[in-house]
Amino acid sequence: MILTLAFRNLFHDRIRLAVTLVGILFSIVLVAIQLGMYLGSSRMITSMIERSNSDLWITAFGAKSFEEGGILLTSRERHQALATPGVKAVVPLVVAFAEWRKPEGGSTRVVLVGTDAEDGALEPWSLVSGTWQDIKSPDAISADDTYFRELGINGIGDTAQIAMGRVKVKALTHRIRSFTQSPYVFTTLSRARSLLGAESDKATFYLVQLEPGANLETVRHELLTRLDGAEVLTKNEFEDRSLRQWLFRTGAGLALIGGALLGILVGTVIVAQTLYSSTKDHLNEFATLRALGSSSGYIYKVILAQAGLSAVIGYVLGILISLGILYISRNTPLPLVMTPGLAGALFGLTLFMSAVSAISAIIKVTRIDPATVFNR
Amino acid sequence: MTKPVLECENVVKELGKGAGKVRALKGVNLSLVKGELTLLMGPSGSGKTTLLSILGCILTPTSGTIRVEGEEVAGKGPEELAELRRKHIGFIFQSYNLFPTLSALENVRIALDVIGRKGYQAALRAEEVLREVGLGNRLKNYPSNLSGGEQQRVAVARAIAASPSVVLADEPTAALDSENGHAVMALLARIAKEQNRSVLAVTHDPRTLGYADRVVRIEDGLIVGEERRPQGLDAPEITDLTKRRKANA
């Protein structure tokens, strides 16, 4: 009967129900978008590190992120790393921001990634046109089809200039997006060095692959003792560092989290307001229940059931709208991400928000004087 | 002598604070026994409803003793008082106090739900009491689709569903026309007699006198008179009414 009464109380006033649902829905959509952007951003920031086939990353001391590592490491560090017990391979990678001059004039910034795919540490994934062999051909690069407009190109065969040299688009990747909005452009290691004017033994990172059975911590410790002026990070550590740099030092992540908190706050206030007014309208019925001998707990359950029902209905509607927005965003430079974990967390958050909203109503009910039933 | 199911001794109730303090009850003694319909009559402001609230464990007295089925009420908190109400007392209110969003059957079921009787058995019991009060054909109707008399009968069914030993009714006929008023009083008299419950009805409706086994008069917070009426349900006017109702039906 608790659920029946809660359901009837809720649906008795359809307009108020609609206001409650809009409150929850607004909150869910806002939080889903903000956290979806946060997750999407996180994935973009860590995608290169995540996709790499490496156990450890050697970076110049203080490298802030994948894009901002500098081209400071030399072959000396590589040889020292290769001589370390437990190390199977040390693969150089060159990464740097560079100026991209569009074919029709104007310029933008790109992140140039120089890698030798044959080394098996990092290669452009999701190639939709062309192959790695095409990228190895003279002046060749791969660009991502999401950024054609920014790069001023239309597809394979277009030419542009990166920093010091002319390049030709020979392969296309699909949806390898960049958080910095500077598109990733892949080319070979030596061509990247040449375009960036770096010496032929220089690298931004060394990707370390371990021998089977080697202990990661032992190897890391050994590497640290051998390498001066360099850091040795696990993939997770480097991902965290990149996330910290782009999401928190730039304030972008705080803005997203702030937006999500605002959504939660607004949703809670709207739901609390409508639950309170619903409880106030049904106060005489709650007083009657109390006079009939119901415990306070019984009445609280009715109010919480009302809150819970609002939460479930609001959540279902909110998540459907959020999924629609997610679908629309899939081809934009900043796609939103929804994971089962996030969907579950949002549901938990909605229930929590509704339960918190019920507090004011419960306080109101706590003060009911059952004697009022005789005054009507 | 029959053991009282509900009794109060020297009950005093003060309402308000400071200069506005009013002594609503000034030392009331009253005992209710099973099988009797007692009317509590008195003018407005005499303390009828205050006494009913105290007897129903809704208000606590300033001083004096209340015993429900021999159990002392003094010192009990709101939850314990609610438990006493759940176990022993049924209420009927002047303005019915039905849940507008629930059907007649559900209005009775919720009283059972409150005492922990749920599911199919509770539904059967609710249907049974609604049939007892003559509403077997109105189970699914909502209060807005019932007449005042029918709504009050739903309230009576709700009050007796959990088989309380005491039923307390606050002006049960005040909002009803003559015929419905008589029907509800006859029902209360039957509940007292046939179900062996104690029924106390607060009223100032003289039409109800014929149904009472006992009439207690209260004025200015004091019991000023009490009379026994031996006829009860067998009173000639009730027999006539029952015959008339049967003929109409």
XYZ file of C-alpha atoms in Angstrom:
625
model
C 0.000 0.000 0.000
C 2.950 2.313 0.572
C 3.821 2.226 -3.114
C 0.181 2.530 -4.134
C -0.319 5.599 -1.947
C 2.971 7.132 -3.098
C 2.097 6.492 -6.750
C -1.414 7.947 -6.379
C -0.176 10.990 -4.471
C 2.377 11.557 -7.193
C 0.012 11.166 -10.136
C -2.860 12.976 -8.420
C -1.401 16.328 -9.443
C -0.054 15.830 -12.942
C 1.246 19.374 -13.343
C 3.324 19.121 -10.192
C 4.544 15.711 -11.288
C 5.581 17.212 -14.613
C 7.521 19.962 -12.805
C 9.247 17.359 -10.626
C 10.154 15.237 -13.618
C 11.446 18.247 -15.541
C 13.632 19.074 -12.522
C 15.088 15.584 -12.362
C 15.356 15.321 -16.126
C 17.136 18.659 -16.400
C 19.502 17.621 -13.669
C 20.225 14.209 -15.196
C 20.805 15.624 -18.670
C 23.062 18.381 -17.363
C 25.089 16.011 -15.197
C 25.247 13.408 -17.981
C 26.498 16.002 -20.468
C 29.056 17.455 -18.076
C 30.346 14.085 -16.907
C 30.067 12.713 -20.451
C 32.279 15.579 -21.612
C 34.627 14.890 -18.720
C 34.872 11.224 -19.647
C 35.143 12.060 -23.344
C 37.900 14.553 -22.589
C 39.689 12.056 -20.357
C 39.606 9.456 -23.096
C 40.959 11.895 -25.645
C 43.738 12.970 -23.313
C 44.846 9.445 -22.500
C 44.068 7.687 -25.783
C 47.662 7.782 -27.144
C 49.151 6.490 -23.900
C 46.377 3.928 -23.532
C 46.858 2.654 -27.088
C 50.604 2.324 -26.786
C 52.158 -1.084 -26.432
C 54.482 -0.205 -23.587
C 55.083 -0.966 -19.945
C 56.971 2.171 -19.014
C 57.391 5.646 -20.453
C 60.677 7.475 -20.205
C 60.067 11.224 -20.376
C 62.185 14.308 -19.954
C 62.050 15.496 -16.375
C 58.841 17.407 -15.703
C 57.039 16.448 -18.938
C 53.502 17.670 -18.334
C 51.532 15.597 -20.794
C 51.700 13.548 -23.974
C 51.605 16.708 -26.071
C 54.045 18.690 -23.966
C 57.022 16.429 -23.479
C 59.601 18.453 -25.382
C 62.141 16.808 -27.673
C 64.820 16.507 -25.069
C 65.775 12.847 -24.780
C 68.836 11.606 -26.663
C 70.124 8.247 -27.837
C 72.268 8.126 -24.694
C 69.174 7.573 -22.545
C 67.970 4.995 -25.024
C 71.154 3.009 -24.861
C 71.228 3.216 -21.076
C 67.666 1.956 -20.994
C 68.408 -0.842 -23.441
C 71.278 -1.967 -21.223
C 69.003 -2.306 -18.230
C 68.191 -5.911 -17.236
C 64.613 -6.863 -17.974
C 64.191 -4.387 -20.832
C 63.235 -5.957 -24.142
C 62.815 -2.855 -26.312
C 63.026 0.916 -26.079
C 61.020 2.615 -28.826
C 61.484 6.328 -29.504
C 58.545 8.618 -30.100
C 58.533 12.248 -31.189
C 55.545 14.376 -30.228
C 55.244 18.125 -30.528
C 52.877 20.913 -31.410
C 53.604 22.247 -34.857
C 52.187 24.823 -37.202
C 50.055 23.476 -40.034
C 49.765 25.732 -43.023
C 46.549 25.074 -44.877
C 46.633 24.566 -48.666
C 44.260 27.495 -49.223
C 46.056 29.788 -46.800
C 45.927 30.303 -43.065
C 47.340 28.076 -40.408
C 46.450 26.078 -37.359
C 48.263 24.013 -34.785
C 48.575 20.247 -34.963
C 50.176 17.666 -32.720
C 52.736 15.847 -34.839
C 53.337 12.282 -33.739
C 56.438 10.640 -35.161
C 56.521 6.900 -34.699
C 57.790 3.801 -36.410
C 54.916 1.389 -36.419
C 57.237 -1.539 -37.141
C 58.625 -1.154 -33.635
C 55.205 -2.082 -32.322
C 54.905 0.615 -29.694
C 52.463 3.120 -31.189
C 50.795 3.375 -34.546
C 47.802 5.236 -35.916
C 44.731 3.133 -35.214
C 41.407 3.183 -37.003
C 42.918 3.920 -40.385
C 39.989 4.235 -42.787
C 41.969 5.110 -45.835
C 45.574 4.284 -46.688
C 48.011 2.106 -44.755
C 51.109 2.487 -42.681
C 53.100 1.739 -45.844
C 51.459 4.785 -47.437
C 52.507 6.926 -44.472
C 56.078 5.736 -44.960
C 56.146 7.093 -48.508
C 57.934 10.445 -49.080
C 56.312 13.485 -47.383
C 53.404 11.368 -46.247
C 51.321 11.897 -43.172
C 47.961 10.682 -41.895
C 45.269 13.123 -40.772
C 41.951 12.546 -39.039
C 38.740 12.976 -40.996
C 37.059 14.737 -38.037
C 39.313 17.743 -38.556
C 39.171 18.287 -42.324
C 37.674 21.745 -41.871
C 40.280 22.832 -39.304
C 43.086 21.494 -41.480
C 41.649 22.989 -44.655
C 41.816 19.706 -46.552
C 39.298 17.429 -48.246
C 41.023 14.051 -48.070
C 43.748 11.874 -49.487
C 46.150 13.614 -51.806
C 45.831 17.100 -50.318
C 49.035 18.858 -49.431
C 49.968 21.250 -46.650
C 53.017 22.395 -44.781
C 53.994 21.358 -41.280
C 56.611 23.573 -39.619
C 59.577 23.272 -41.933
C 58.360 20.950 -44.661
C 55.702 20.096 -47.165
C 53.499 17.101 -46.434
C 50.932 15.093 -48.327
C 47.903 13.373 -46.843
C 48.329 9.675 -47.708
C 46.179 8.068 -45.024
C 43.149 8.955 -42.963
C 42.253 8.016 -39.440
C 38.725 8.157 -38.089
C 37.763 9.790 -34.777
C 41.227 10.059 -33.261
C 40.364 13.275 -31.513
C 42.521 15.684 -29.602
C 41.486 17.368 -26.369
C 43.626 20.379 -27.247
C 41.657 20.699 -30.502
C 45.005 20.575 -32.319
C 44.517 17.521 -34.563
C 46.905 14.586 -34.311
C 48.962 14.039 -37.435
C 50.973 10.818 -37.717
C 54.152 10.362 -39.662
C 57.362 8.394 -39.429
C 59.858 9.092 -36.684
C 62.551 10.423 -38.970
C 60.134 12.612 -40.924
C 58.788 14.073 -37.686
C 62.326 14.903 -36.562
C 63.039 16.449 -39.915
C 59.820 18.513 -39.977
C 60.415 19.744 -36.451
C 64.089 20.449 -37.052
C 65.163 18.035 -34.339
C 68.423 16.159 -34.356
C 68.299 12.615 -35.638
C 68.877 11.008 -32.220
C 66.371 13.094 -30.336
C 63.063 11.855 -28.984
C 60.195 13.062 -26.830
C 59.538 9.736 -25.156
C 61.012 6.283 -25.012
C 58.451 3.539 -24.728
C 59.895 0.674 -22.758
C 58.747 -2.896 -23.297
C 59.827 -5.442 -20.698
C 61.087 -8.962 -21.087
C 58.450 -11.549 -20.198
C 58.537 -12.146 -16.442
C 60.500 -8.989 -15.659
C 59.356 -7.130 -12.556
C 58.081 -3.709 -13.515
C 59.022 -1.976 -10.261
C 62.519 -3.483 -10.260
C 63.141 -2.404 -13.850
C 61.741 1.034 -13.164
C 63.989 1.456 -10.157
C 67.004 0.317 -12.191
C 66.127 2.731 -15.001
C 65.816 5.612 -12.581
C 69.278 4.983 -11.181
C 70.735 4.941 -14.683
C 68.922 7.918 -16.208
C 69.708 11.466 -15.151
C 67.213 14.184 -15.960
C 64.549 11.742 -17.042
C 61.479 10.284 -15.420
C 60.184 6.761 -15.703
C 56.447 6.475 -15.475
C 53.964 3.653 -15.759
C 51.164 4.094 -18.268
C 48.725 4.894 -15.474
C 51.012 7.480 -13.956
C 51.542 9.202 -17.269
C 47.812 9.146 -17.986
C 47.131 10.708 -14.580
C 49.740 13.359 -15.187
C 48.279 14.226 -18.584
C 44.780 14.364 -17.109
C 45.967 16.624 -14.328
C 47.630 18.921 -16.802
C 44.731 19.321 -19.214
C 41.732 18.936 -16.940
C 42.839 20.585 -13.734
C 45.752 22.900 -14.412
C 43.853 24.453 -17.313
C 40.601 24.523 -15.282
C 38.648 22.697 -17.988
C 37.897 19.718 -15.784
C 36.892 21.918 -12.886
C 34.435 23.720 -15.145
C 32.938 20.387 -16.209
C 32.716 19.094 -12.642
C 31.350 22.465 -11.510
C 28.639 22.231 -14.162
C 27.759 18.729 -12.999
C 27.532 19.893 -9.373
C 25.325 22.773 -10.457
C 23.054 20.261 -12.209
C 22.826 18.166 -9.062
C 22.088 21.240 -6.965
C 19.380 22.572 -9.271
C 17.776 19.139 -9.592
C 17.796 18.626 -5.837
C 16.236 22.013 -5.158
C 13.478 21.526 -7.740
C 12.639 18.024 -6.526
C 12.789 19.124 -2.877
C 10.456 22.022 -3.584
C 7.874 19.890 -5.374
C 8.058 17.049 -2.834
C 7.625 19.541 -0.018
C 4.588 21.121 -1.611
C 3.123 17.669 -2.378
C 3.630 16.636 1.241
C 2.042 19.860 2.425
C -0.996 19.178 0.248
C -1.324 15.664 1.650
C -0.603 16.665 5.242
C -4.136 15.885 6.396
C -3.851 12.397 4.947
C -0.554 11.855 6.726
C -2.160 13.122 9.958
C -4.992 10.635 9.419
C -2.440 7.859 8.935
C -0.759 8.923 12.155
C -4.117 8.945 13.973
C -4.817 5.462 12.629
C -1.657 4.387 14.405
C 0.935 4.367 11.655
C 4.515 4.715 12.788
C 6.564 7.697 11.650
C 8.618 5.231 9.621
C 5.555 4.215 7.607
C 4.908 7.833 6.610
C 8.575 8.420 5.815
C 8.437 5.401 3.549
C 5.475 6.887 1.669
C 7.410 10.127 1.113
C 10.604 8.298 0.168
C 8.619 6.071 -2.181
C 7.246 9.219 -3.827
C 10.788 10.522 -4.154
C 11.999 7.162 -5.460
C 9.234 6.900 -8.048
C 9.979 10.439 -9.248
C 13.651 9.509 -9.434
C 13.068 6.367 -11.504
C 10.707 8.054 -13.972
C 12.912 11.167 -14.197
C 16.016 9.050 -14.641
C 14.565 6.972 -17.471
C 13.466 10.101 -19.347
C 16.705 11.913 -18.568
C 18.939 9.086 -19.659
C 16.991 8.656 -22.930
C 17.475 12.335 -23.749
C 21.141 12.117 -22.718
C 21.684 9.122 -25.003
C 20.116 11.112 -27.829
C 22.531 13.992 -27.202
C 25.406 11.518 -26.991
C 24.427 10.074 -30.358
C 24.325 13.524 -31.921
C 27.747 14.353 -30.455
C 29.482 11.260 -31.818
C 30.938 13.046 -34.872
C 31.840 16.302 -33.158
C 35.373 17.155 -32.009
C 34.247 16.669 -28.402
C 32.106 13.546 -28.281
C 30.323 12.751 -25.035
C 30.910 9.385 -23.465
C 28.421 7.277 -21.536
C 29.605 4.117 -19.883
C 27.519 1.560 -17.965
C 29.389 2.750 -14.888
C 28.399 6.365 -15.503
C 24.777 5.362 -16.211
C 24.734 3.387 -12.958
C 26.344 6.230 -11.054
C 23.774 8.646 -12.483
C 20.968 6.373 -11.293
C 22.509 6.206 -7.835
C 22.936 9.970 -7.900
C 19.282 10.464 -8.893
C 18.102 8.272 -6.034
C 20.411 10.067 -3.627
C 19.273 13.458 -4.890
C 15.623 12.486 -4.462
C 16.257 11.082 -0.996
C 17.979 14.323 0.025
C 15.071 16.229 -1.502
C 12.676 14.282 0.704
C 14.314 15.574 3.883
C 12.355 18.841 3.967
C 9.110 16.931 3.408
C 9.993 14.449 6.137
C 10.779 17.275 8.558
C 7.384 18.763 7.768
C 5.663 15.435 8.398
C 7.585 14.914 11.647
C 5.811 17.970 13.012
C 2.325 16.695 12.210
C -0.052 16.820 15.122
C -2.458 13.904 14.672
C -5.004 15.892 16.703
C -5.544 18.043 13.597
C -7.704 15.250 12.209
C -10.449 16.393 14.587
C -10.263 20.001 13.480
C -11.444 19.509 9.938
C -18.711 -6.011 36.742
C -17.413 -5.865 33.144
C -13.776 -4.866 32.916
C -13.375 -1.467 31.201
C -11.474 -1.478 27.900
C -10.754 2.220 28.107
C -10.867 4.361 31.208
C -9.705 7.707 32.412
C -9.378 8.921 35.960
C -9.292 12.521 37.039
C -8.028 13.682 33.643
C -7.028 17.317 33.392
C -5.978 18.946 30.124
C -4.616 22.425 29.801
C -4.313 23.932 26.333
C -2.223 26.939 25.339
C 0.487 28.740 27.275
C 0.887 31.705 29.577
C -2.025 34.096 29.701
C -3.818 32.183 26.949
C -3.829 28.923 28.876
C -7.220 27.225 29.017
C -8.281 24.291 31.189
C -10.228 22.212 28.668
C -10.766 19.247 31.024
C -10.986 19.704 34.758
C -10.850 16.210 36.215
C -12.791 13.789 34.062
C -13.548 10.178 34.996
C -14.977 7.834 32.396
C -14.979 4.089 31.716
C -15.956 2.373 28.501
C -16.907 -1.301 28.387
C -17.382 -3.703 25.517
C -20.789 -4.114 23.943
C -21.906 -0.547 24.611
C -22.483 2.466 22.439
C -21.791 5.511 24.582
C -22.642 9.008 23.446
C -20.611 11.909 24.738
C -22.800 14.979 24.428
C -22.252 18.567 25.307
C -22.254 22.080 23.879
C -19.455 23.454 21.722
C -16.302 24.123 23.713
C -17.277 21.761 26.489
C -14.199 19.562 25.959
C -15.790 16.672 24.024
C -13.212 16.483 21.273
C -10.323 17.085 23.678
C -11.518 14.160 25.784
C -11.912 12.028 22.653
C -8.352 12.899 21.590
C -7.024 11.962 25.005
C -8.991 8.718 25.129
C -7.693 7.959 21.623
C -4.092 8.451 22.759
C -3.669 11.310 20.313
C -3.303 13.942 23.017
C -1.694 13.300 26.373
C -3.385 14.673 29.507
C -1.764 17.318 31.677
C -2.550 15.081 34.618
C -4.657 12.041 35.364
C -4.555 8.429 34.273
C -5.575 6.749 31.010
C -5.692 2.977 30.680
C -6.269 1.147 27.407
C -7.055 -2.551 27.931
C -5.494 -2.173 31.359
C -2.287 -0.651 30.005
C -1.316 2.740 31.402
C -0.656 5.415 28.824
C 1.393 7.733 31.042
C 5.018 8.174 30.025
C 4.616 6.721 26.553
C 6.207 8.496 23.603
C 4.544 9.292 20.257
C 5.567 5.970 18.677
C 4.303 3.931 21.633
C 1.042 5.846 21.584
C 0.732 5.139 17.873
C 1.236 1.470 18.630
C -1.563 1.576 21.236
C -3.863 3.168 18.651
C -2.900 0.522 16.102
C -3.664 -2.306 18.484
C -6.785 -1.158 20.269
C -8.470 1.906 18.806
C -10.400 2.653 15.632
C -11.315 6.189 14.632
C -14.228 7.690 12.738
C -14.000 11.356 11.858
C -16.627 13.989 11.239
C -15.360 14.726 7.741
C -14.509 11.064 7.025
C -10.801 11.764 6.349
C -10.673 9.261 3.522
C -7.732 9.243 1.133
C -9.112 10.847 -2.039
C -6.640 9.014 -4.272
C -7.555 5.557 -2.959
C -10.658 3.486 -3.663
C -13.020 2.395 -0.885
C -11.276 -0.968 -0.717
C -7.837 0.640 -0.625
C -8.921 3.100 2.068
C -9.741 0.144 4.288
C -6.674 -1.817 3.232
C -4.354 0.998 4.241
C -5.631 0.779 7.838
C -4.687 -2.907 7.753
C -1.370 -2.151 6.088
C -0.513 0.217 8.925
C -0.845 -2.634 11.417
C 1.218 -4.929 9.229
C -1.575 -6.935 7.594
C -0.734 -7.041 3.912
C -1.445 -8.943 0.733
C -4.394 -11.107 -0.236
C -5.632 -11.738 3.310
C -5.761 -7.992 3.950
C -7.692 -7.457 0.719
C -10.170 -10.166 1.742
C -10.621 -8.621 5.177
C -11.136 -5.156 3.688
C -13.765 -6.527 1.322
C -15.444 -8.372 4.182
C -15.838 -5.267 6.357
C -17.012 -3.178 3.424
C -19.703 -5.806 2.772
C -20.593 -5.671 6.473
C -21.296 -1.959 6.198
C -23.316 -2.478 3.029
C -20.759 -1.309 0.481
C -20.009 -4.620 -1.212
C -20.942 -3.080 -4.544
C -18.833 0.075 -4.101
C -15.421 -1.476 -3.475
C -13.664 0.150 -6.410
C -15.295 3.559 -6.044
C -13.229 6.557 -5.058
C -14.464 8.877 -2.280
C -15.419 11.508 -4.848
C -17.880 9.006 -6.344
C -19.485 8.104 -3.023
C -22.238 9.944 -1.148
C -21.534 11.385 2.300
C -23.274 8.432 3.952
C -21.269 5.966 1.889
C -18.028 7.760 2.680
C -18.809 7.626 6.386
C -19.560 3.911 6.071
C -16.160 3.424 4.415
C -14.693 5.279 7.406
C -16.601 2.930 9.745
C -15.282 -0.074 7.827
C -11.763 1.338 8.081
C -12.192 1.840 11.827
C -13.301 -1.747 12.491
C -11.113 -3.536 9.928
C -8.320 -4.224 12.381
C -10.837 -5.434 15.025
C -10.068 -2.797 17.655
C -11.663 -3.132 21.084
C -12.635 0.539 21.054
C -14.091 2.673 18.281
C -14.035 6.424 18.809
C -16.258 8.543 16.583
C -16.089 12.312 16.357
C -19.460 13.781 15.310
C -20.102 10.860 12.936
C -23.476 12.205 11.780
C -22.714 15.916 11.638
C -22.119 15.992 7.911
C -24.947 13.600 7.023
C -28.610 13.979 6.220
C -31.203 12.420 8.481
C -31.426 9.043 6.774
C -27.688 8.575 6.441
C -27.204 9.813 9.996
C -29.584 7.163 11.268
C -27.955 4.503 9.108
C -24.486 5.296 10.444
C -25.692 5.329 14.064
C -27.486 2.009 13.579
C -24.241 0.653 12.180
C -22.273 1.867 15.193
C -24.844 0.379 17.564
C -24.589 -2.938 15.728
C -20.787 -2.837 15.894
C -20.994 -2.359 19.651
C -23.542 -5.094 20.179
C -22.795 -7.726 17.556
C -19.024 -7.359 17.495
C -18.770 -6.747 21.225
C -16.767 -3.548 20.932
C -16.911 -0.381 22.926
C -18.072 2.541 20.801
C -17.851 6.137 21.985
C -19.404 8.784 19.767
C -18.992 12.462 20.420
C -22.105 14.229 19.211
C -24.573 16.994 19.804
C -27.047 15.501 17.380
C -30.230 14.578 19.262
C -31.165 12.095 16.503
C -28.483 9.786 17.796
C -29.925 9.421 21.294
C -32.123 6.484 20.445
C -29.137 4.282 19.553
C -27.199 4.802 22.775
C -26.822 2.415 25.648
C -25.443 5.241 27.694
C -25.275 8.989 27.375
C -22.562 10.979 29.116
C -22.936 14.743 29.313
C -19.969 17.061 29.530
C -19.945 20.790 30.221
C -17.027 23.135 30.860
C -14.574 20.276 31.014
C -16.505 18.257 33.595
C -18.819 15.259 33.326
C -22.117 16.650 34.564
C -24.436 13.747 33.999
C -24.776 10.190 32.805
C -27.840 8.188 31.924
C -28.330 4.596 30.860
C -30.747 3.835 28.069
C -31.748 0.197 28.234
C -33.263 -0.051 24.773
C -30.173 0.480 22.636
C -30.660 -1.259 19.276
C -34.066 -2.533 20.358
C -35.499 0.960 20.782
C -38.811 1.281 18.945
C -37.616 4.140 16.701
C -34.673 2.049 15.536
C -36.833 -0.975 14.829
C -39.142 1.283 12.790
C -36.195 2.715 10.902
C -34.788 -0.721 10.165
C -38.173 -1.836 8.858
C -38.455 1.300 6.698
C -34.974 0.801 5.261
C -35.669 -2.834 4.466
C -38.949 -1.872 2.810
C -37.204 0.806 0.722
C -34.518 -1.655 -0.272
